[in-house]
């Protein structure tokens, strides 16, 4: 959906709402990444510094999490495209 058919005030409100939603989605993704990798990797609390094993684990965990998130996003966009094509061809067949 885009704001091209809206009056300027509505378009501006729509764009602000979309930016807010994108920021919330990003923060939820970041929070999930931090929580998951911390819980999986950080288990020695005798020092404030991460051990080399913990650092490697956090790096691997975050790489996997980001790749998974990217793949889910790509798959979702593929599904949306497929749905739009299907709906468009379905409407034309009537």
PDB file of N, CA and C in Angstrom:
ATOM      1  N   UNK A   1       0.850  -1.171   0.000  1.00  0.00           N
ATOM      2  CA  UNK A   1       0.000   0.000   0.000  1.00  0.00           C
ATOM      3  C   UNK A   1       0.893   1.230   0.000  1.00  0.00           C
ATOM      4  N   UNK A   2       0.511   2.216  -0.799  1.00  0.00           N
ATOM      5  CA  UNK A   2       1.276   3.451  -0.805  1.00  0.00           C
ATOM      6  C   UNK A   2       0.354   4.634  -0.575  1.00  0.00           C
ATOM      7  N   UNK A   3       0.962   5.773  -0.392  1.00  0.00           N
ATOM      8  CA  UNK A   3       0.206   6.974  -0.030  1.00  0.00           C
ATOM      9  C   UNK A   3      -0.088   7.858  -1.236  1.00  0.00           C
ATOM     10  N   UNK A   4       0.089   7.347  -2.456  1.00  0.00           N
ATOM     11  CA  UNK A   4      -0.044   8.191  -3.640  1.00  0.00           C
ATOM     12  C   UNK A   4      -1.460   8.704  -3.868  1.00  0.00           C
ATOM     13  N   UNK A   5      -2.483   7.975  -3.476  1.00  0.00           N
ATOM     14  CA  UNK A   5      -3.856   8.413  -3.703  1.00  0.00           C
ATOM     15  C   UNK A   5      -4.466   9.167  -2.538  1.00  0.00           C
ATOM     16  N   UNK A   6      -3.664   9.534  -1.557  1.00  0.00           N
ATOM     17  CA  UNK A   6      -4.180  10.190  -0.352  1.00  0.00           C
ATOM     18  C   UNK A   6      -3.894  11.692  -0.392  1.00  0.00           C
ATOM     19  N   UNK A   7      -4.695  12.434   0.371  1.00  0.00           N
ATOM     20  CA  UNK A   7      -4.391  13.861   0.489  1.00  0.00           C
ATOM     21  C   UNK A   7      -3.113  14.011   1.316  1.00  0.00           C
ATOM     22  N   UNK A   8      -2.429  15.153   1.233  1.00  0.00           N
ATOM     23  CA  UNK A   8      -1.119  15.300   1.895  1.00  0.00           C
ATOM     24  C   UNK A   8      -1.123  15.018   3.399  1.00  0.00           C
ATOM     25  N   UNK A   9      -2.137  15.469   4.112  1.00  0.00           N
ATOM     26  CA  UNK A   9      -2.169  15.242   5.566  1.00  0.00           C
ATOM     27  C   UNK A   9      -2.327  13.761   5.879  1.00  0.00           C
ATOM     28  N   UNK A  10      -3.203  13.084   5.153  1.00  0.00           N
ATOM     29  CA  UNK A  10      -3.413  11.652   5.358  1.00  0.00           C
ATOM     30  C   UNK A  10      -2.163  10.874   4.966  1.00  0.00           C
ATOM     31  N   UNK A  11      -1.531  11.276   3.859  1.00  0.00           N
ATOM     32  CA  UNK A  11      -0.311  10.605   3.409  1.00  0.00           C
ATOM     33  C   UNK A  11       0.799  10.746   4.447  1.00  0.00           C
ATOM     34  N   UNK A  12       0.925  11.929   5.032  1.00  0.00           N
ATOM     35  CA  UNK A  12       1.950  12.144   6.047  1.00  0.00           C
ATOM     36  C   UNK A  12       1.670  11.292   7.284  1.00  0.00           C
ATOM     37  N   UNK A  13       0.413  11.231   7.705  1.00  0.00           N
ATOM     38  CA  UNK A  13       0.043  10.409   8.862  1.00  0.00           C
ATOM     39  C   UNK A  13       0.305   8.934   8.572  1.00  0.00           C
ATOM     40  N   UNK A  14      -0.012   8.504   7.356  1.00  0.00           N
ATOM     41  CA  UNK A  14       0.212   7.120   6.954  1.00  0.00           C
ATOM     42  C   UNK A  14       1.704   6.787   6.987  1.00  0.00           C
ATOM     43  N   UNK A  15       2.525   7.677   6.437  1.00  0.00           N
ATOM     44  CA  UNK A  15       3.967   7.449   6.417  1.00  0.00           C
ATOM     45  C   UNK A  15       4.545   7.409   7.830  1.00  0.00           C
ATOM     46  N   UNK A  16       4.058   8.275   8.705  1.00  0.00           N
ATOM     47  CA  UNK A  16       4.524   8.256  10.100  1.00  0.00           C
ATOM     48  C   UNK A  16       4.127   6.947  10.778  1.00  0.00           C
ATOM     49  N   UNK A  17       2.914   6.483  10.508  1.00  0.00           N
ATOM     50  CA  UNK A  17       2.448   5.225  11.086  1.00  0.00           C
ATOM     51  C   UNK A  17       3.309   4.062  10.586  1.00  0.00           C
ATOM     52  N   UNK A  18       3.642   4.068   9.291  1.00  0.00           N
ATOM     53  CA  UNK A  18       4.466   3.002   8.732  1.00  0.00           C
ATOM     54  C   UNK A  18       5.886   3.034   9.317  1.00  0.00           C
ATOM     55  N   UNK A  19       6.460   4.225   9.487  1.00  0.00           N
ATOM     56  CA  UNK A  19       7.786   4.335  10.103  1.00  0.00           C
ATOM     57  C   UNK A  19       7.764   3.819  11.537  1.00  0.00           C
ATOM     58  N   UNK A  20       6.700   4.160  12.264  1.00  0.00           N
ATOM     59  CA  UNK A  20       6.563   3.704  13.643  1.00  0.00           C
ATOM     60  C   UNK A  20       6.464   2.184  13.690  1.00  0.00           C
ATOM     61  N   UNK A  21       5.685   1.606  12.799  1.00  0.00           N
ATOM     62  CA  UNK A  21       5.541   0.151  12.752  1.00  0.00           C
ATOM     63  C   UNK A  21       6.866  -0.515  12.398  1.00  0.00           C
ATOM     64  N   UNK A  22       7.589   0.049  11.433  1.00  0.00           N
ATOM     65  CA  UNK A  22       8.887  -0.511  11.065  1.00  0.00           C
ATOM     66  C   UNK A  22       9.860  -0.465  12.239  1.00  0.00           C
ATOM     67  N   UNK A  23       9.845   0.627  12.981  1.00  0.00           N
ATOM     68  CA  UNK A  23      10.732   0.743  14.146  1.00  0.00           C
ATOM     69  C   UNK A  23      10.348  -0.285  15.209  1.00  0.00           C
ATOM     70  N   UNK A  24       9.061  -0.454  15.457  1.00  0.00           N
ATOM     71  CA  UNK A  24       8.616  -1.451  16.438  1.00  0.00           C
ATOM     72  C   UNK A  24       9.008  -2.853  15.998  1.00  0.00           C
ATOM     73  N   UNK A  25       8.851  -3.153  14.702  1.00  0.00           N
ATOM     74  CA  UNK A  25       9.238  -4.464  14.187  1.00  0.00           C
ATOM     75  C   UNK A  25      10.740  -4.690  14.338  1.00  0.00           C
ATOM     76  N   UNK A  26      11.528  -3.662  14.029  1.00  0.00           N
ATOM     77  CA  UNK A  26      12.976  -3.767  14.174  1.00  0.00           C
ATOM     78  C   UNK A  26      13.358  -4.000  15.630  1.00  0.00           C
ATOM     79  N   UNK A  27      12.744  -3.257  16.533  1.00  0.00           N
ATOM     80  CA  UNK A  27      13.061  -3.403  17.958  1.00  0.00           C
ATOM     81  C   UNK A  27      12.666  -4.787  18.469  1.00  0.00           C
ATOM     82  N   UNK A  28      11.546  -5.318  17.990  1.00  0.00           N
ATOM     83  CA  UNK A  28      11.135  -6.669  18.388  1.00  0.00           C
ATOM     84  C   UNK A  28      12.136  -7.701  17.874  1.00  0.00           C
ATOM     85  N   UNK A  29      12.609  -7.522  16.646  1.00  0.00           N
ATOM     86  CA  UNK A  29      13.612  -8.417  16.088  1.00  0.00           C
ATOM     87  C   UNK A  29      14.901  -8.351  16.902  1.00  0.00           C
ATOM     88  N   UNK A  30      15.350  -7.145  17.204  1.00  0.00           N
ATOM     89  CA  UNK A  30      16.571  -6.944  17.981  1.00  0.00           C
ATOM     90  C   UNK A  30      16.434  -7.543  19.378  1.00  0.00           C
ATOM     91  N   UNK A  31      15.301  -7.309  20.013  1.00  0.00           N
ATOM     92  CA  UNK A  31      15.070  -7.846  21.355  1.00  0.00           C
ATOM     93  C   UNK A  31      15.085  -9.372  21.332  1.00  0.00           C
ATOM     94  N   UNK A  32      14.470  -9.960  20.313  1.00  0.00           N
ATOM     95  CA  UNK A  32      14.479 -11.415  20.181  1.00  0.00           C
ATOM     96  C   UNK A  32      15.884 -11.959  19.992  1.00  0.00           C
ATOM     97  N   UNK A  33      16.673 -11.267  19.182  1.00  0.00           N
ATOM     98  CA  UNK A  33      18.058 -11.667  18.946  1.00  0.00           C
ATOM     99  C   UNK A  33      18.865 -11.622  20.239  1.00  0.00           C
ATOM    100  N   UNK A  34      18.774 -10.525  20.953  1.00  0.00           N
ATOM    101  CA  UNK A  34      19.535 -10.367  22.198  1.00  0.00           C
ATOM    102  C   UNK A  34      19.121 -11.424  23.215  1.00  0.00           C
ATOM    103  N   UNK A  35      17.825 -11.600  23.409  1.00  0.00           N
ATOM    104  CA  UNK A  35      17.341 -12.559  24.408  1.00  0.00           C
ATOM    105  C   UNK A  35      17.767 -13.978  24.064  1.00  0.00           C
ATOM    106  N   UNK A  36      17.583 -14.356  22.817  1.00  0.00           N
ATOM    107  CA  UNK A  36      17.902 -15.725  22.436  1.00  0.00           C
ATOM    108  C   UNK A  36      19.399 -16.011  22.560  1.00  0.00           C
ATOM    109  N   UNK A  37      20.208 -15.128  21.992  1.00  0.00           N
ATOM    110  CA  UNK A  37      21.654 -15.371  22.013  1.00  0.00           C
ATOM    111  C   UNK A  37      22.229 -15.264  23.425  1.00  0.00           C
ATOM    112  N   UNK A  38      21.723 -14.339  24.222  1.00  0.00           N
ATOM    113  CA  UNK A  38      22.194 -14.237  25.610  1.00  0.00           C
ATOM    114  C   UNK A  38      21.849 -15.513  26.370  1.00  0.00           C
ATOM    115  N   UNK A  39      20.606 -15.951  26.259  1.00  0.00           N
ATOM    116  CA  UNK A  39      20.178 -17.143  26.998  1.00  0.00           C
ATOM    117  C   UNK A  39      20.916 -18.396  26.542  1.00  0.00           C
ATOM    118  N   UNK A  40      21.195 -18.493  25.242  1.00  0.00           N
ATOM    119  CA  UNK A  40      21.871 -19.680  24.718  1.00  0.00           C
ATOM    120  C   UNK A  40      23.377 -19.679  24.974  1.00  0.00           C
ATOM    121  N   UNK A  41      23.985 -18.498  25.019  1.00  0.00           N
ATOM    122  CA  UNK A  41      25.451 -18.430  24.993  1.00  0.00           C
ATOM    123  C   UNK A  41      26.111 -17.955  26.281  1.00  0.00           C
ATOM    124  N   UNK A  42      25.455 -17.126  27.033  1.00  0.00           N
ATOM    125  CA  UNK A  42      26.102 -16.504  28.196  1.00  0.00           C
ATOM    126  C   UNK A  42      25.687 -17.230  29.468  1.00  0.00           C
ATOM    127  N   UNK A  43      26.619 -18.011  29.997  1.00  0.00           N
ATOM    128  CA  UNK A  43      26.276 -18.774  31.192  1.00  0.00           C
ATOM    129  C   UNK A  43      27.379 -18.768  32.246  1.00  0.00           C
ATOM    130  N   UNK A  44      28.428 -18.011  32.023  1.00  0.00           N
ATOM    131  CA  UNK A  44      29.487 -17.874  33.024  1.00  0.00           C
ATOM    132  C   UNK A  44      29.487 -16.422  33.505  1.00  0.00           C
ATOM    133  N   UNK A  45      28.989 -16.206  34.702  1.00  0.00           N
ATOM    134  CA  UNK A  45      28.836 -14.849  35.218  1.00  0.00           C
ATOM    135  C   UNK A  45      29.903 -14.495  36.257  1.00  0.00           C
ATOM    136  N   UNK A  46      31.051 -15.179  36.189  1.00  0.00           N
ATOM    137  CA  UNK A  46      32.135 -14.877  37.123  1.00  0.00           C
ATOM    138  C   UNK A  46      32.949 -13.667  36.676  1.00  0.00           C
ATOM    139  N   UNK A  47      32.751 -13.230  35.440  1.00  0.00           N
ATOM    140  CA  UNK A  47      33.460 -12.067  34.906  1.00  0.00           C
ATOM    141  C   UNK A  47      32.494 -11.255  34.049  1.00  0.00           C
ATOM    142  N   UNK A  48      32.734  -9.948  33.977  1.00  0.00           N
ATOM    143  CA  UNK A  48      31.851  -9.124  33.140  1.00  0.00           C
ATOM    144  C   UNK A  48      32.189  -9.270  31.657  1.00  0.00           C
ATOM    145  N   UNK A  49      33.358  -9.807  31.351  1.00  0.00           N
ATOM    146  CA  UNK A  49      33.771 -10.021  29.963  1.00  0.00           C
ATOM    147  C   UNK A  49      33.310 -11.400  29.486  1.00  0.00           C
ATOM    148  N   UNK A  50      33.008 -11.472  28.207  1.00  0.00           N
ATOM    149  CA  UNK A  50      32.643 -12.761  27.623  1.00  0.00           C
ATOM    150  C   UNK A  50      33.891 -13.607  27.421  1.00  0.00           C
ATOM    151  N   UNK A  51      33.761 -14.895  27.620  1.00  0.00           N
ATOM    152  CA  UNK A  51      34.860 -15.800  27.290  1.00  0.00           C
ATOM    153  C   UNK A  51      34.918 -15.930  25.765  1.00  0.00           C
ATOM    154  N   UNK A  52      36.006 -16.465  25.259  1.00  0.00           N
ATOM    155  CA  UNK A  52      36.121 -16.629  23.801  1.00  0.00           C
ATOM    156  C   UNK A  52      35.046 -17.584  23.282  1.00  0.00           C
ATOM    157  N   UNK A  53      34.724 -18.591  24.080  1.00  0.00           N
ATOM    158  CA  UNK A  53      33.665 -19.534  23.695  1.00  0.00           C
ATOM    159  C   UNK A  53      32.318 -18.813  23.620  1.00  0.00           C
ATOM    160  N   UNK A  54      32.031 -17.963  24.598  1.00  0.00           N
ATOM    161  CA  UNK A  54      30.775 -17.208  24.594  1.00  0.00           C
ATOM    162  C   UNK A  54      30.728 -16.219  23.425  1.00  0.00           C
ATOM    163  N   UNK A  55      31.851 -15.549  23.148  1.00  0.00           N
ATOM    164  CA  UNK A  55      31.900 -14.611  22.020  1.00  0.00           C
ATOM    165  C   UNK A  55      31.605 -15.315  20.708  1.00  0.00           C
ATOM    166  N   UNK A  56      32.237 -16.458  20.510  1.00  0.00           N
ATOM    167  CA  UNK A  56      32.009 -17.233  19.290  1.00  0.00           C
ATOM    168  C   UNK A  56      30.554 -17.671  19.197  1.00  0.00           C
ATOM    169  N   UNK A  57      30.014 -18.119  20.305  1.00  0.00           N
ATOM    170  CA  UNK A  57      28.615 -18.554  20.345  1.00  0.00           C
ATOM    171  C   UNK A  57      27.671 -17.402  20.001  1.00  0.00           C
ATOM    172  N   UNK A  58      27.898 -16.234  20.594  1.00  0.00           N
ATOM    173  CA  UNK A  58      27.047 -15.068  20.329  1.00  0.00           C
ATOM    174  C   UNK A  58      27.144 -14.670  18.861  1.00  0.00           C
ATOM    175  N   UNK A  59      28.353 -14.677  18.304  1.00  0.00           N
ATOM    176  CA  UNK A  59      28.532 -14.315  16.892  1.00  0.00           C
ATOM    177  C   UNK A  59      27.799 -15.297  15.985  1.00  0.00           C
ATOM    178  N   UNK A  60      27.971 -16.583  16.248  1.00  0.00           N
ATOM    179  CA  UNK A  60      27.297 -17.607  15.451  1.00  0.00           C
ATOM    180  C   UNK A  60      25.783 -17.510  15.602  1.00  0.00           C
ATOM    181  N   UNK A  61      25.328 -17.327  16.819  1.00  0.00           N
ATOM    182  CA  UNK A  61      23.893 -17.217  17.094  1.00  0.00           C
ATOM    183  C   UNK A  61      23.290 -16.020  16.368  1.00  0.00           C
ATOM    184  N   UNK A  62      23.945 -14.880  16.454  1.00  0.00           N
ATOM    185  CA  UNK A  62      23.398 -13.680  15.806  1.00  0.00           C
ATOM    186  C   UNK A  62      23.420 -13.821  14.292  1.00  0.00           C
ATOM    187  N   UNK A  63      24.472 -14.419  13.734  1.00  0.00           N
ATOM    188  CA  UNK A  63      24.514 -14.650  12.288  1.00  0.00           C
ATOM    189  C   UNK A  63      23.359 -15.542  11.844  1.00  0.00           C
ATOM    190  N   UNK A  64      23.145 -16.641  12.575  1.00  0.00           N
ATOM    191  CA  UNK A  64      22.048 -17.552  12.241  1.00  0.00           C
ATOM    192  C   UNK A  64      20.695 -16.868  12.365  1.00  0.00           C
ATOM    193  N   UNK A  65      20.517 -16.100  13.425  1.00  0.00           N
ATOM    194  CA  UNK A  65      19.245 -15.419  13.661  1.00  0.00           C
ATOM    195  C   UNK A  65      18.951 -14.424  12.542  1.00  0.00           C
ATOM    196  N   UNK A  66      19.956 -13.650  12.145  1.00  0.00           N
ATOM    197  CA  UNK A  66      19.755 -12.658  11.088  1.00  0.00           C
ATOM    198  C   UNK A  66      19.508 -13.323   9.735  1.00  0.00           C
ATOM    199  N   UNK A  67      20.220 -14.406   9.448  1.00  0.00           N
ATOM    200  CA  UNK A  67      19.982 -15.136   8.199  1.00  0.00           C
ATOM    201  C   UNK A  67      18.582 -15.740   8.188  1.00  0.00           C
ATOM    202  N   UNK A  68      18.150 -16.274   9.331  1.00  0.00           N
ATOM    203  CA  UNK A  68      16.803 -16.828   9.429  1.00  0.00           C
ATOM    204  C   UNK A  68      15.761 -15.735   9.221  1.00  0.00           C
ATOM    205  N   UNK A  69      15.961 -14.588   9.834  1.00  0.00           N
ATOM    206  CA  UNK A  69      15.016 -13.479   9.687  1.00  0.00           C
ATOM    207  C   UNK A  69      14.954 -13.002   8.243  1.00  0.00           C
ATOM    208  N   UNK A  70      16.109 -12.937   7.597  1.00  0.00           N
ATOM    209  CA  UNK A  70      16.147 -12.538   6.188  1.00  0.00           C
ATOM    210  C   UNK A  70      15.390 -13.551   5.329  1.00  0.00           C
ATOM    211  N   UNK A  71      15.616 -14.830   5.590  1.00  0.00           N
ATOM    212  CA  UNK A  71      14.950 -15.879   4.808  1.00  0.00           C
ATOM    213  C   UNK A  71      13.439 -15.846   5.026  1.00  0.00           C
ATOM    214  N   UNK A  72      13.009 -15.650   6.257  1.00  0.00           N
ATOM    215  CA  UNK A  72      11.572 -15.560   6.541  1.00  0.00           C
ATOM    216  C   UNK A  72      10.968 -14.367   5.805  1.00  0.00           C
ATOM    217  N   UNK A  73      11.667 -13.236   5.815  1.00  0.00           N
ATOM    218  CA  UNK A  73      11.182 -12.057   5.099  1.00  0.00           C
ATOM    219  C   UNK A  73      11.072 -12.305   3.610  1.00  0.00           C
ATOM    220  N   UNK A  74      12.081 -12.957   3.021  1.00  0.00           N
ATOM    221  CA  UNK A  74      12.034 -13.278   1.597  1.00  0.00           C
ATOM    222  C   UNK A  74      10.893 -14.238   1.286  1.00  0.00           C
ATOM    223  N   UNK A  75      10.741 -15.232   2.127  1.00  0.00           N
ATOM    224  CA  UNK A  75       9.665 -16.213   1.915  1.00  0.00           C
ATOM    225  C   UNK A  75       8.303 -15.541   2.027  1.00  0.00           C
ATOM    226  N   UNK A  76       8.151 -14.650   2.983  1.00  0.00           N
ATOM    227  CA  UNK A  76       6.894 -13.925   3.145  1.00  0.00           C
ATOM    228  C   UNK A  76       6.601 -13.095   1.897  1.00  0.00           C
ATOM    229  N   UNK A  77       7.609 -12.398   1.377  1.00  0.00           N
ATOM    230  CA  UNK A  77       7.374 -11.583   0.184  1.00  0.00           C
ATOM    231  C   UNK A  77       7.045 -12.461  -1.019  1.00  0.00           C
ATOM    232  N   UNK A  78       7.652 -13.650  -1.109  1.00  0.00           N
ATOM    233  CA  UNK A  78       7.295 -14.591  -2.173  1.00  0.00           C
ATOM    234  C   UNK A  78       5.833 -15.003  -2.058  1.00  0.00           C
ATOM    235  N   UNK A  79       5.391 -15.284  -0.838  1.00  0.00           N
ATOM    236  CA  UNK A  79       4.000 -15.678  -0.623  1.00  0.00           C
ATOM    237  C   UNK A  79       3.040 -14.549  -0.981  1.00  0.00           C
ATOM    238  N   UNK A  80       3.388 -13.324  -0.616  1.00  0.00           N
ATOM    239  CA  UNK A  80       2.537 -12.176  -0.945  1.00  0.00           C
ATOM    240  C   UNK A  80       2.454 -12.015  -2.455  1.00  0.00           C
ATOM    241  N   UNK A  81       3.608 -12.088  -3.132  1.00  0.00           N
ATOM    242  CA  UNK A  81       3.614 -11.980  -4.601  1.00  0.00           C
ATOM    243  C   UNK A  81       2.761 -13.063  -5.232  1.00  0.00           C
ATOM    244  N   UNK A  82       2.920 -14.293  -4.733  1.00  0.00           N
ATOM    245  CA  UNK A  82       2.138 -15.411  -5.257  1.00  0.00           C
ATOM    246  C   UNK A  82       0.645 -15.171  -5.045  1.00  0.00           C
ATOM    247  N   UNK A  83       0.282 -14.695  -3.872  1.00  0.00           N
ATOM    248  CA  UNK A  83      -1.129 -14.413  -3.579  1.00  0.00           C
ATOM    249  C   UNK A  83      -1.667 -13.327  -4.491  1.00  0.00           C
ATOM    250  N   UNK A  84      -0.883 -12.284  -4.724  1.00  0.00           N
ATOM    251  CA  UNK A  84      -1.327 -11.201  -5.601  1.00  0.00           C
ATOM    252  C   UNK A  84      -1.490 -11.685  -7.033  1.00  0.00           C
ATOM    253  N   UNK A  85      -0.554 -12.502  -7.498  1.00  0.00           N
ATOM    254  CA  UNK A  85      -0.655 -13.047  -8.852  1.00  0.00           C
ATOM    255  C   UNK A  85      -1.865 -13.958  -8.945  1.00  0.00           C
ATOM    256  N   UNK A  86      -2.047 -14.821  -7.948  1.00  0.00           N
ATOM    257  CA  UNK A  86      -3.186 -15.736  -7.953  1.00  0.00           C
ATOM    258  C   UNK A  86      -4.497 -14.966  -7.924  1.00  0.00           C
ATOM    259  N   UNK A  87      -4.599 -13.982  -7.053  1.00  0.00           N
ATOM    260  CA  UNK A  87      -5.829 -13.184  -6.958  1.00  0.00           C
ATOM    261  C   UNK A  87      -6.068 -12.415  -8.244  1.00  0.00           C
ATOM    262  N   UNK A  88      -5.013 -11.872  -8.828  1.00  0.00           N
ATOM    263  CA  UNK A  88      -5.155 -11.130 -10.077  1.00  0.00           C
ATOM    264  C   UNK A  88      -5.607 -12.021 -11.214  1.00  0.00           C
ATOM    265  N   UNK A  89      -5.034 -13.216 -11.340  1.00  0.00           N
ATOM    266  CA  UNK A  89      -5.433 -14.118 -12.420  1.00  0.00           C
ATOM    267  C   UNK A  89      -6.808 -14.705 -12.153  1.00  0.00           C
ATOM    268  N   UNK A  90      -7.137 -14.886 -10.882  1.00  0.00           N
ATOM    269  CA  UNK A  90      -8.448 -15.416 -10.524  1.00  0.00           C
ATOM    270  C   UNK A  90      -9.541 -14.412 -10.875  1.00  0.00           C
ATOM    271  N   UNK A  91      -9.287 -13.131 -10.624  1.00  0.00           N
ATOM    272  CA  UNK A  91     -10.268 -12.097 -10.941  1.00  0.00           C
ATOM    273  C   UNK A  91     -10.451 -11.965 -12.440  1.00  0.00           C
ATOM    274  N   UNK A  92      -9.375 -12.162 -13.209  1.00  0.00           N
ATOM    275  CA  UNK A  92      -9.466 -12.025 -14.656  1.00  0.00           C
ATOM    276  C   UNK A  92     -10.235 -13.172 -15.290  1.00  0.00           C
ATOM    277  N   UNK A  93     -10.305 -14.311 -14.626  1.00  0.00           N
ATOM    278  CA  UNK A  93     -10.970 -15.462 -15.221  1.00  0.00           C
ATOM    279  C   UNK A  93     -12.482 -15.362 -15.175  1.00  0.00           C
ATOM    280  N   UNK A  94     -13.026 -14.408 -14.450  1.00  0.00           N
ATOM    281  CA  UNK A  94     -14.478 -14.276 -14.372  1.00  0.00           C
ATOM    282  C   UNK A  94     -15.018 -13.483 -15.485  1.00  0.00           C
TER     283      UNK A  94
END
